XYZ file of C-alpha atoms in Angstrom:
758
model
C -77.379 -121.965 64.776
C -76.593 -120.553 61.343
C -76.122 -123.926 59.680
C -77.376 -125.027 56.300
C -81.026 -125.834 55.983
C -81.664 -129.428 56.933
C -79.072 -129.764 59.676
C -80.403 -131.103 62.952
C -78.427 -128.994 65.376
C -78.047 -129.650 69.091
C -77.282 -126.546 71.085
C -76.904 -127.002 74.827
C -76.277 -124.911 77.861
C -77.972 -121.731 76.634
C -80.185 -119.753 79.013
C -82.482 -116.902 78.064
C -81.587 -113.550 79.512
C -83.902 -111.943 82.043
C -84.917 -109.303 79.546
C -86.456 -111.979 77.287
C -88.556 -113.289 80.151
C -89.855 -109.795 80.802
C -90.664 -109.387 77.124
C -92.516 -112.694 77.195
C -94.982 -111.183 79.668
C -95.605 -108.360 77.231
C -96.312 -110.819 74.451
C -93.457 -109.703 72.201
C -90.838 -112.321 73.043
C -91.592 -114.528 70.051
C -91.201 -111.730 67.520
C -87.892 -110.612 69.038
C -86.400 -114.102 69.110
C -87.586 -114.962 65.657
C -86.252 -111.825 64.078
C -82.816 -112.758 65.372
C -83.167 -116.280 64.052
C -84.309 -115.032 60.671
C -81.021 -113.123 60.463
C -79.111 -116.283 61.319
C -80.960 -118.303 58.649
C -80.935 -115.945 55.643
C -83.053 -117.043 52.693
C -82.843 -115.017 49.472
C -86.151 -113.312 48.843
C -86.177 -114.342 45.195
C -85.161 -117.951 45.776
C -87.521 -120.502 44.214
C -89.393 -122.650 46.675
C -87.759 -125.966 45.890
C -87.139 -129.051 47.942
C -83.647 -128.053 49.020
C -85.218 -125.399 51.245
C -86.743 -127.659 53.844
C -87.836 -127.141 57.417
C -85.408 -127.749 60.252
C -85.423 -128.382 63.983
C -82.982 -126.315 65.990
C -82.275 -127.362 69.561
C -82.135 -124.265 71.702
C -81.951 -123.071 75.277
C -85.190 -121.095 75.146
C -86.733 -121.284 78.579
C -89.162 -118.400 78.532
C -92.234 -120.397 77.769
C -92.860 -121.200 81.368
C -93.082 -124.616 82.879
C -95.343 -124.353 85.875
C -95.382 -128.136 86.185
C -91.957 -127.982 87.794
C -93.351 -125.977 90.706
C -95.042 -127.494 93.726
C -95.674 -124.458 95.883
C -95.565 -124.535 99.700
C -94.558 -127.988 100.831
C -97.256 -128.880 103.296
C -99.601 -125.986 104.090
C -99.142 -127.068 107.730
C -102.369 -125.453 108.930
C -104.405 -127.850 106.785
C -104.152 -130.276 109.680
C -104.496 -127.761 112.506
C -107.301 -125.300 111.815
C -110.226 -125.353 109.368
C -109.812 -121.645 108.645
C -106.868 -119.320 109.260
C -107.676 -115.657 109.960
C -105.424 -112.865 111.204
C -106.931 -109.401 110.856
C -103.682 -107.546 111.473
C -101.950 -109.381 108.626
C -104.882 -108.851 106.260
C -104.853 -105.115 107.008
C -101.118 -105.043 106.235
C -101.763 -106.760 102.896
C -104.432 -104.196 101.975
C -102.073 -101.347 102.847
C -99.176 -102.770 100.824
C -101.470 -103.368 97.864
C -102.763 -99.798 98.043
C -99.198 -98.448 98.250
C -98.041 -100.613 95.348
C -95.135 -102.041 97.346
C -94.891 -105.291 95.361
C -91.808 -106.849 97.029
C -93.287 -106.452 100.515
C -96.761 -107.458 99.345
C -95.292 -110.571 97.767
C -93.423 -111.459 100.966
C -96.336 -111.104 103.377
C -98.985 -112.451 100.995
C -96.986 -115.629 100.389
C -96.495 -116.074 104.127
C -100.225 -115.627 104.772
C -101.230 -118.155 102.105
C -98.820 -120.720 103.531
C -100.886 -120.614 106.726
C -104.148 -121.418 104.919
C -106.508 -123.988 106.333
C -108.727 -125.996 104.006
C -111.592 -123.472 104.090
C -109.294 -120.589 103.100
C -108.869 -121.929 99.577
C -112.526 -121.222 98.879
C -113.302 -118.362 101.272
C -110.084 -116.438 100.513
C -109.854 -117.480 96.875
C -109.226 -113.853 95.914
C -105.880 -113.905 97.761
C -104.682 -116.755 95.540
C -105.552 -114.717 92.449
C -103.768 -111.712 93.925
C -100.668 -113.798 94.666
C -100.605 -114.983 91.064
C -100.898 -111.439 89.788
C -98.107 -110.175 92.059
C -95.828 -113.031 90.963
C -96.613 -112.314 87.327
C -95.828 -108.612 87.563
C -92.550 -109.485 89.269
C -91.779 -111.889 86.408
C -91.909 -115.019 88.568
C -94.020 -116.593 85.883
C -93.948 -120.238 86.887
C -94.980 -119.392 90.451
C -97.670 -117.071 89.090
C -99.149 -119.963 87.128
C -99.041 -122.115 90.256
C -101.154 -119.667 92.260
C -103.495 -118.975 89.346
C -104.179 -122.665 88.851
C -104.613 -123.238 92.572
C -107.160 -120.407 92.628
C -109.023 -121.827 89.626
C -109.224 -125.330 91.123
C -110.824 -124.022 94.319
C -113.022 -121.329 92.813
C -116.600 -122.459 93.412
C -118.151 -119.510 91.577
C -117.493 -121.063 88.160
C -115.875 -117.852 86.927
C -112.240 -116.827 86.595
C -112.126 -113.260 87.942
C -109.159 -111.991 85.898
C -107.941 -112.479 82.361
C -104.290 -112.622 83.385
C -104.491 -116.358 84.007
C -105.763 -117.161 80.507
C -103.299 -114.717 78.986
C -100.332 -116.199 80.809
C -101.455 -119.785 80.355
C -101.819 -119.231 76.596
C -98.032 -119.396 76.240
C -97.875 -123.003 77.368
C -101.435 -124.218 76.853
C -101.188 -127.520 75.063
C -104.291 -129.146 73.615
C -104.674 -132.733 72.470
C -106.377 -133.455 69.191
C -109.737 -135.252 69.178
C -109.449 -139.019 68.919
C -111.056 -139.104 65.438
C -108.379 -136.705 64.215
C -105.806 -138.936 65.863
C -107.002 -141.859 63.734
C -106.568 -139.755 60.601
C -103.015 -138.916 61.588
C -102.291 -142.564 62.341
C -103.056 -143.326 58.693
C -100.686 -140.592 57.634
C -98.029 -141.891 60.016
C -98.498 -145.424 58.712
C -97.649 -144.204 55.234
C -94.486 -142.519 56.494
C -93.373 -145.559 58.483
C -95.244 -148.711 57.384
C -93.090 -150.928 59.603
C -94.408 -149.357 62.824
C -97.935 -150.667 63.503
C -100.272 -148.548 65.579
C -101.094 -149.822 69.040
C -104.638 -151.013 69.660
C -107.073 -149.082 71.775
C -109.214 -150.785 74.434
C -108.944 -154.565 74.559
C -111.521 -156.469 76.567
C -110.075 -158.773 79.210
C -112.407 -161.420 77.878
C -115.008 -163.827 79.250
C -112.638 -165.274 81.860
C -112.858 -161.915 83.653
C -115.958 -160.099 82.421
C -119.554 -161.164 82.963
C -122.965 -159.971 81.812
C -123.137 -157.882 84.985
C -121.117 -154.855 86.039
C -117.387 -155.641 86.487
C -115.159 -152.792 87.625
C -112.611 -151.477 90.155
C -109.609 -153.589 89.059
C -106.414 -153.887 91.088
C -103.299 -155.371 89.492
C -100.791 -156.710 92.016
C -97.181 -155.487 91.474
C -96.235 -159.014 90.379
C -98.651 -158.553 87.438
C -99.975 -162.045 88.106
C -103.032 -161.442 90.325
C -106.030 -159.318 89.353
C -108.655 -158.414 91.960
C -111.865 -156.679 90.904
C -115.428 -155.948 91.953
C -118.472 -157.529 90.337
C -122.245 -157.522 90.726
C -122.674 -160.867 89.023
C -124.202 -162.546 92.093
C -127.969 -162.555 91.529
C -128.850 -165.221 94.091
C -132.320 -164.766 95.509
C -133.418 -162.535 92.637
C -134.621 -162.892 89.083
C -131.978 -161.232 86.888
C -134.645 -160.326 84.320
C -136.397 -158.217 86.934
C -133.339 -156.026 87.482
C -132.663 -153.525 84.731
C -130.248 -151.277 86.619
C -127.062 -153.309 87.303
C -126.469 -151.254 90.426
C -129.703 -152.572 91.897
C -128.185 -156.044 92.026
C -127.686 -156.407 95.738
C -124.545 -158.411 96.331
C -121.436 -156.500 95.312
C -118.502 -158.884 95.813
C -114.774 -159.227 95.239
C -113.391 -161.632 92.645
C -109.870 -162.487 91.594
C -108.045 -164.116 88.713
C -104.526 -165.546 88.465
C -102.432 -165.406 85.315
C -101.209 -168.747 83.992
C -97.426 -168.322 83.947
C -97.103 -170.743 81.006
C -99.807 -169.491 78.643
C -99.918 -165.917 79.909
C -103.736 -166.080 79.953
C -105.982 -165.161 82.829
C -107.769 -168.027 84.537
C -111.514 -167.914 85.105
C -112.364 -165.431 87.824
C -113.144 -166.822 91.270
C -115.040 -165.295 94.139
C -113.049 -164.290 97.207
C -113.906 -166.507 100.235
C -116.911 -165.864 102.473
C -114.668 -164.440 105.157
C -114.156 -161.504 102.769
C -117.434 -161.490 100.837
C -120.365 -161.221 103.206
C -124.066 -160.680 102.550
C -123.154 -156.977 102.460
C -121.422 -155.130 99.629
C -117.621 -155.522 99.301
C -115.465 -153.892 96.633
C -112.530 -151.649 95.686
C -109.762 -153.852 97.090
C -105.979 -153.715 96.927
C -103.346 -156.253 97.934
C -100.112 -155.314 99.700
C -96.890 -156.055 97.782
C -96.071 -159.019 100.059
C -99.439 -160.562 99.145
C -100.387 -161.037 102.795
C -102.533 -157.982 103.537
C -105.763 -157.159 101.753
C -107.503 -153.803 102.061
C -111.098 -153.599 100.858
C -114.317 -151.659 101.319
C -117.442 -152.964 103.004
C -120.654 -150.950 102.934
C -123.768 -150.744 105.106
C -122.194 -152.735 107.912
C -124.328 -152.288 111.055
C -121.137 -152.311 113.117
C -119.424 -149.822 110.819
C -118.854 -146.084 111.197
C -120.226 -144.665 107.946
C -121.882 -145.627 104.678
C -118.754 -147.521 103.649
C -115.651 -148.351 105.686
C -112.172 -149.635 104.871
C -111.306 -153.101 106.199
C -108.107 -155.116 106.439
C -107.551 -158.879 106.180
C -104.414 -161.003 106.681
C -103.572 -164.119 104.675
C -102.630 -167.226 106.643
C -100.581 -169.474 104.294
C -100.780 -172.458 106.691
C -104.574 -172.422 106.588
C -104.712 -171.029 103.040
C -107.351 -168.553 104.164
C -107.914 -164.895 104.973
C -108.117 -164.189 108.694
C -108.029 -161.295 111.163
C -110.615 -159.379 109.186
C -111.141 -156.053 110.909
C -112.445 -152.566 110.413
C -109.560 -150.065 110.390
C -111.437 -148.186 113.103
C -112.613 -144.690 113.813
C -109.142 -143.209 113.458
C -109.165 -144.055 109.711
C -112.877 -144.358 108.920
C -115.381 -141.540 109.428
C -119.127 -141.222 109.806
C -119.302 -140.655 106.049
C -118.170 -142.607 102.964
C -114.607 -144.012 103.064
C -113.562 -146.261 100.205
C -111.151 -147.147 97.379
C -107.994 -147.930 99.389
C -104.618 -148.156 97.668
C -101.345 -149.155 99.308
C -97.877 -147.851 98.440
C -95.166 -150.216 97.219
C -93.436 -150.255 100.596
C -96.711 -150.988 102.383
C -96.431 -147.989 104.715
C -98.813 -145.447 103.162
C -102.517 -146.032 102.584
C -104.371 -143.746 100.181
C -108.162 -143.622 99.989
C -111.130 -141.481 99.007
C -113.654 -139.964 101.404
C -116.454 -137.429 101.409
C -115.988 -136.716 105.103
C -116.682 -133.290 106.450
C -113.870 -130.760 106.302
C -112.515 -131.497 102.816
C -112.037 -129.263 99.784
C -114.963 -130.634 97.775
C -117.508 -133.404 97.485
C -114.962 -136.201 97.908
C -111.229 -135.809 98.511
C -108.159 -138.013 98.597
C -106.578 -138.790 101.968
C -103.578 -140.758 103.182
C -102.382 -142.271 106.450
C -99.085 -143.895 107.386
C -98.279 -147.086 109.255
C -96.785 -146.582 112.715
C -94.145 -148.764 114.322
C -96.907 -150.185 116.519
C -98.548 -151.662 113.416
C -101.510 -149.279 113.679
C -102.481 -146.707 111.086
C -102.020 -143.045 111.940
C -104.632 -140.345 111.596
C -105.618 -139.616 107.961
C -104.482 -136.397 106.341
C -106.026 -134.597 103.400
C -103.630 -134.954 100.478
C -103.805 -131.222 99.844
C -105.027 -128.471 97.495
C -102.840 -129.343 94.494
C -104.592 -132.722 94.122
C -108.020 -132.061 95.654
C -110.391 -129.501 94.157
C -113.772 -127.962 94.892
C -115.367 -130.944 93.126
C -114.667 -134.710 93.390
C -111.433 -136.734 93.474
C -111.661 -140.533 93.728
C -109.806 -143.845 93.111
C -106.171 -143.062 94.029
C -103.434 -145.321 92.651
C -99.867 -144.695 93.802
C -97.204 -146.037 91.431
C -93.684 -146.743 92.684
C -92.021 -145.369 89.536
C -91.200 -141.714 90.248
C -93.694 -141.731 93.154
C -96.523 -141.026 90.745
C -100.071 -140.637 92.010
C -102.888 -141.432 89.587
C -106.483 -140.548 90.431
C -109.832 -139.645 88.884
C -111.272 -136.159 89.128
C -114.179 -134.084 87.899
C -112.613 -130.844 89.119
C -109.286 -130.497 87.342
C -108.790 -128.565 84.137
C -108.901 -130.034 80.657
C -111.409 -132.781 81.323
C -112.573 -134.851 78.370
C -115.511 -136.323 80.267
C -117.157 -136.133 83.663
C -114.353 -138.035 85.442
C -110.875 -138.211 83.896
C -107.683 -139.880 85.091
C -104.875 -137.525 86.113
C -101.353 -137.942 87.435
C -98.944 -136.036 89.669
C -95.485 -136.834 91.051
C -94.413 -136.393 94.656
C -91.393 -134.102 94.399
C -90.117 -134.665 97.926
C -91.704 -131.541 99.393
C -94.975 -131.311 97.521
C -97.006 -132.483 94.536
C -96.297 -131.196 91.055
C -99.217 -129.606 89.240
C -101.588 -132.228 87.948
C -101.646 -133.462 84.335
C -104.414 -135.180 82.402
C -103.159 -138.523 81.026
C -104.721 -137.747 77.658
C -107.552 -138.678 75.291
C -106.240 -142.134 74.446
C -107.231 -143.199 77.972
C -109.854 -140.620 78.870
C -113.043 -140.395 76.829
C -116.182 -138.293 76.979
C -117.548 -140.791 79.523
C -116.232 -141.594 83.004
C -112.918 -143.148 83.922
C -112.786 -143.697 87.666
C -111.795 -147.321 88.329
C -108.340 -148.352 87.128
C -105.023 -150.037 87.929
C -101.581 -149.969 86.306
C -99.011 -152.727 85.925
C -95.627 -152.637 87.661
C -93.744 -151.283 84.636
C -96.274 -148.540 83.993
C -96.862 -149.932 80.500
C -100.473 -151.196 80.711
C -103.562 -149.736 82.324
C -106.572 -151.819 83.342
C -109.866 -150.056 83.799
C -113.613 -150.214 83.539
C -114.717 -147.873 80.839
C -118.069 -146.107 81.006
C -119.183 -144.375 77.827
C -122.499 -143.093 79.143
C -123.557 -140.567 81.763
C -122.710 -141.506 85.316
C -126.326 -141.570 86.417
C -127.401 -143.841 83.535
C -126.430 -147.204 85.038
C -128.497 -149.172 82.547
C -126.480 -148.086 79.530
C -123.093 -147.851 81.216
C -120.470 -150.175 79.799
C -118.909 -151.679 82.923
C -116.505 -154.302 81.642
C -112.791 -154.555 82.340
C -110.373 -153.561 79.605
C -106.621 -153.349 79.183
C -104.823 -150.759 77.126
C -101.137 -149.963 76.431
C -100.277 -146.866 78.415
C -99.797 -143.903 76.089
C -96.451 -142.223 76.491
C -97.791 -139.114 78.234
C -99.619 -141.292 80.784
C -96.614 -143.389 81.830
C -94.961 -142.790 85.211
C -91.493 -142.836 83.608
C -92.370 -140.146 81.033
C -90.601 -137.332 82.849
C -88.345 -135.821 80.162
C -89.903 -132.703 78.662
C -89.870 -132.017 74.934
C -91.094 -128.520 74.205
C -90.592 -125.864 71.612
C -91.933 -123.168 69.353
C -92.896 -123.440 65.668
C -91.727 -120.386 63.755
C -91.797 -119.074 60.229
C -88.155 -119.056 59.156
C -88.600 -115.861 57.092
C -90.944 -113.611 59.056
C -90.212 -115.010 62.529
C -93.936 -115.223 63.290
C -95.286 -118.247 65.181
C -97.084 -120.878 63.127
C -99.888 -123.187 64.167
C -100.369 -126.815 63.228
C -100.481 -130.336 64.614
C -97.580 -132.322 66.034
C -97.398 -136.056 66.660
C -94.579 -138.116 68.129
C -93.880 -141.845 67.953
C -91.606 -143.759 70.310
C -89.622 -145.704 67.706
C -88.006 -147.994 70.285
C -91.283 -149.314 71.702
C -93.901 -148.462 69.099
C -95.813 -146.348 71.634
C -98.049 -143.649 70.258
C -97.848 -140.210 71.800
C -101.232 -138.525 71.485
C -100.939 -135.711 68.926
C -101.401 -132.120 70.028
C -102.283 -128.807 68.482
C -99.498 -126.263 68.373
C -101.066 -123.273 70.098
C -101.511 -119.755 68.772
C -98.091 -118.744 70.043
C -96.468 -121.652 68.227
C -95.806 -123.564 71.475
C -96.000 -127.314 72.103
C -94.971 -129.587 74.978
C -94.769 -133.359 75.579
C -93.647 -135.618 78.397
C -91.456 -138.424 77.044
C -89.285 -141.227 78.325
C -85.620 -140.313 78.456
C -83.010 -141.956 76.194
C -85.649 -143.251 73.770
C -85.625 -142.637 70.035
C -88.573 -140.621 68.713
C -90.006 -139.568 65.402
C -91.421 -136.029 65.302
C -93.990 -135.168 62.640
C -95.170 -131.548 62.384
C -98.066 -130.744 60.062
C -99.749 -127.490 59.125
C -101.863 -125.963 56.398
C -99.261 -123.582 55.034
C -95.890 -125.291 55.394
C -94.429 -128.610 54.353
C -94.692 -131.447 56.840
C -91.589 -131.821 59.022
C -90.428 -135.360 59.706
C -87.388 -135.778 61.946
C -85.952 -138.244 64.444
C -84.208 -137.531 67.738
C -82.957 -139.301 70.846
C -84.101 -137.700 74.099
C -81.278 -136.714 76.415
C -82.901 -134.898 79.317
C -85.312 -131.994 78.944
C -85.116 -130.729 75.379
C -86.432 -127.556 73.783
C -86.579 -126.766 70.088
C -87.273 -123.934 67.766
C -88.839 -125.467 64.676
C -88.221 -123.282 61.652
C -90.671 -123.889 58.810
C -90.789 -122.041 55.522
C -94.358 -121.003 54.833
C -95.778 -121.790 51.423
C -96.293 -118.603 49.466
C -99.541 -118.353 47.556
C -98.998 -118.741 43.839
C -95.440 -120.045 44.224
C -95.358 -123.706 43.175
C -93.507 -126.584 44.772
C -91.039 -128.327 42.500
C -90.382 -132.045 42.070
C -87.096 -133.292 40.703
C -87.043 -133.357 36.922
C -86.672 -136.264 34.481
C -84.236 -136.380 31.590
C -84.745 -137.409 27.960
C -82.432 -138.615 25.271
C -81.341 -136.263 22.505
C -84.075 -135.498 19.957
C -86.393 -137.991 21.675
C -89.735 -137.854 23.457
C -89.043 -141.234 25.070
C -88.162 -141.320 28.781
C -85.415 -143.512 30.152
C -86.771 -146.799 31.548
C -85.491 -145.891 35.018
C -87.992 -143.008 35.091
C -91.086 -145.234 35.145
C -91.135 -145.719 38.940
C -90.953 -141.947 39.278
C -94.112 -141.607 37.204
C -95.842 -144.227 39.309
C -94.701 -142.342 42.389
C -96.316 -139.168 41.034
C -99.581 -141.053 40.541
C -99.527 -142.224 44.150
C -98.525 -138.782 45.407
C -101.477 -137.073 43.700
C -103.840 -139.660 45.156
C -102.474 -139.020 48.631
C -102.629 -135.240 48.365
C -105.807 -134.235 46.532
C -105.270 -130.556 47.349
C -102.642 -130.339 44.576
C -102.779 -130.057 40.813
C -99.791 -131.147 38.725
C -98.158 -128.918 36.117
C -95.781 -130.670 33.681
C -93.251 -128.511 31.811
C -91.156 -129.891 28.945
C -87.752 -128.462 27.959
C -85.082 -129.179 25.337
C -81.488 -128.233 24.679
C -80.610 -125.637 22.007
C -79.672 -128.070 19.237
C -81.913 -127.942 16.175
C -84.763 -125.710 15.063
C -86.426 -123.667 17.873
C -89.907 -124.402 16.472
C -89.172 -128.135 16.407
C -87.787 -127.948 19.932
C -90.957 -126.272 21.134
C -93.068 -129.054 19.642
C -90.720 -131.740 21.015
C -90.921 -130.312 24.537
C -94.695 -130.251 24.338
C -94.822 -133.876 23.157
C -92.601 -134.870 26.085
C -94.904 -133.170 28.585
C -98.063 -134.528 26.951
C -96.797 -138.116 26.925
C -96.224 -137.952 30.670
C -99.546 -136.186 31.307
C -101.429 -138.913 29.436
C -99.686 -141.651 31.400
C -100.308 -140.057 34.818
C -103.889 -139.087 34.020
C -104.820 -142.566 32.881
C -103.060 -144.506 35.646
C -104.432 -142.247 38.352
C -107.891 -141.910 36.800
C -107.591 -138.166 37.361
C -109.857 -135.551 35.860
C -108.451 -133.411 33.066
C -108.325 -130.429 35.448
C -105.779 -132.140 37.731
C -102.999 -132.392 35.106
C -101.688 -129.543 32.951
C -98.771 -129.692 30.513
C -96.704 -127.105 28.647
C -93.711 -127.082 26.329
C -91.070 -124.354 26.452
C -88.514 -125.684 23.990
C -85.044 -124.273 24.612
C -86.273 -120.952 26.063
C -85.657 -121.866 29.749
C -82.291 -123.615 30.064
C -81.013 -124.609 33.490
C -77.391 -124.188 32.424
C -75.693 -122.861 29.264
C -75.860 -125.285 26.323
C -72.070 -125.278 25.912
C -71.299 -128.932 26.651
C -72.893 -132.356 26.218
C -73.357 -132.663 29.980
C -75.154 -129.306 30.162
C -77.330 -130.182 27.206
C -78.318 -133.417 28.944
C -79.485 -131.435 31.979
C -81.522 -129.091 29.804
C -83.369 -132.004 28.107
C -85.834 -132.468 30.924
C -89.392 -132.402 32.188
C -90.167 -130.510 35.414
C -93.095 -131.070 37.735
C -94.713 -128.323 39.749
C -97.536 -128.550 42.272
C -100.240 -125.901 42.411
C -102.998 -125.468 44.957
C -106.391 -126.692 43.822
C -108.747 -123.823 44.737
C -111.750 -126.160 44.573
C -110.406 -128.510 47.261
C -112.312 -128.160 50.536
C -110.908 -131.047 52.587
C -108.400 -131.089 55.418
C -105.289 -133.252 55.041
C -101.621 -133.018 56.049
C -99.271 -131.509 53.516
C -96.357 -133.620 52.268
C -92.927 -133.466 53.789
C -89.962 -132.214 51.815
C -88.749 -135.823 51.531
C -91.908 -136.702 49.616
C -91.087 -134.160 46.906
C -88.097 -136.279 45.914
C -88.410 -139.335 43.739
C -87.415 -142.546 45.463
C -83.997 -143.792 44.429
C -84.638 -147.483 45.113
C -87.567 -149.451 43.835
C -87.740 -151.203 47.230
C -88.480 -147.841 48.839
C -91.576 -147.518 46.674
C -92.629 -151.126 47.026
C -92.795 -150.721 50.813
C -95.388 -147.942 50.622
C -98.786 -149.648 50.359
C -100.646 -146.411 49.689
C -98.854 -145.730 46.402
C -101.027 -148.370 44.688
C -98.293 -149.499 42.326
C -98.960 -152.043 39.580
C -99.197 -155.645 40.739
C -96.144 -156.671 38.691
C -94.133 -153.617 39.659
C -90.426 -154.245 39.205
C -90.690 -156.765 36.338
C -89.789 -154.154 33.758
C -86.413 -153.650 35.400
C -85.254 -156.912 33.900
C -84.574 -154.719 30.872
C -81.523 -152.424 30.773
C -82.166 -149.354 32.894
C -81.171 -146.946 30.132
C -83.618 -148.374 27.563
C -86.181 -145.879 26.392
C -89.745 -146.025 27.690
C -92.439 -145.460 25.065
C -95.355 -144.029 27.023
C -97.704 -144.117 24.037
C -96.968 -147.790 23.604
C -97.597 -148.380 27.303
C -101.107 -146.994 26.936
C -101.809 -148.896 23.709
C -100.863 -152.174 25.389
C -103.676 -151.580 27.841
C -106.096 -151.376 24.874
C -107.634 -148.242 26.258
C -107.844 -145.002 24.292
C -105.430 -142.512 25.725
C -106.882 -139.195 26.916
C -106.614 -136.325 24.493
C -106.122 -132.790 25.721
C -108.172 -130.085 24.099
């Protein structure tokens, strides 16, 4: 790890010792690790803060910052399907005794066994046992399992209060927070300047008039072939005067419509109503089509022959008759006396997921599933369990074949952006992984609860509501498509995590981090680096990514990497010391001349663009000479060199006089001894230093170390739109590159008086 600054090291196969995990619980792990790293990356205390000392990413084996998402907990909670509530007084008395005695190993053993026998009601009625299990796991340093029990307790706590602070304390290590969408747009502009060739992906795109109507259109289902879209609409106003109906949900006839994609043009054909065998005078909606295209599952409500408010039906397509037949209610084994709706079928056609508010669930509405028997009948529904369902509402399941990923909407999971957000969880073979929000690029402060995803997991289709759920009149129920953000994709299973550290003190730093998938141009929603310096992303393996780390007191870090499995980094950044300026590369002059070389002009234009991009900086220009000649003359010559550049930059950037300062130091500050012509050439120079502007109150990313270097090729500068270079930039290079550039003459040609410094 002790390489030169700037190396992008890949260190594999390292595991943290148990002692470091124990220290992590005490909150001192970061300081210990960083102190060791500071010794491995020595930086002289008196070294000037120049561009050669840049931030680095170090791949490491650090595993202490706990990944609870890899834990699923007990596989099935088998009593969920046997008893509503499990109670065994003898076992509870044993738990109280072990807790009183402080026998943690035995308490852990018997408490875990008791929780595994929970029925659905236990998660609320015995919520305190889940908190206790988390605490016991934490004290025994089983941190990931502790987080599992803590989160399970929080999801099923109907008091609205978290009874202990240990959960927040432990979760603070790995808590990862997305930036608000408006901040995301700001960072997109910054990213565009860094990489102008990579356009940002659009947000919501309406599916257009072929699909959407003036009425409410929602509940899309995209068939795995990506060529058939089924959705629900209230556009049928037959028998009513549309002007008399303000609330779109008062329009009586909720029906199913479908559209087929033209395989030549790629456009969606005008939506058509499903046949009358499907759409009755009752309300039909929330349909899904089996992968073979022959079985349709849909919801019908208020059917006099039904079992509850809404029931799930099945229809079979007869290709000979080109019609849907054998339309039947799935029966009392699947449907209840309550609300059963929103069916979704797995890719193999053997598992049916749906939402229901039937009695005996965890909350208002839960997700259930049933499997197809060899007889062709559906088995008895089972509650999908306490990792997915909460004390509030879960609706609209969508099971994606890639990595067995379940998507659903919930108002009860943590980190909601609105009332209902879309979440995802993978089936790990013996249980569900802890749920993750798919992020603010999909979820808004409104409600997202009707959606579908294409077969590749690259596009999501959903009806977006930007207003309160109960305000039907102002809800925006049209169908939209949107490129799936990286963190929302079912194939984003490789973890990129790390800690941002000060390379000198070893203390954690805070800031913002954004990542771009360079192979596909997919934005990864930016996140805040938390107070412990931690960040975490889910990415697609084997893709090439650009990592941009920004903070208020260190230079922006801009690196690329190729994901190869789960990857963890320590990011070492050198904090900017107050009063210590940043240094640009210098420019050289000819002997006894205040004229720059012609090749320096693009560097001056670059400085103009840089100061426009980063208004928090002032520019200090320092002129220097070699030792030939009279010291007094040299002092005046160095000042004239600095002033000529200051005038040029000030005029071209239209900067105030306070932004640009210039000084001449003659031959008093040589870089090297003046004992050869080459050394004298290096000493004839102008240096540029950046100082903080104490009057600046805005918030903007700091530059990266690369941006403190002048571009070597004029094409590099031409590609950056934000530098605002002259329209005829590049024409002057028809002259020899070593010709002198008369800056005073440049200003006179513009027929504008040059600024004069007091």
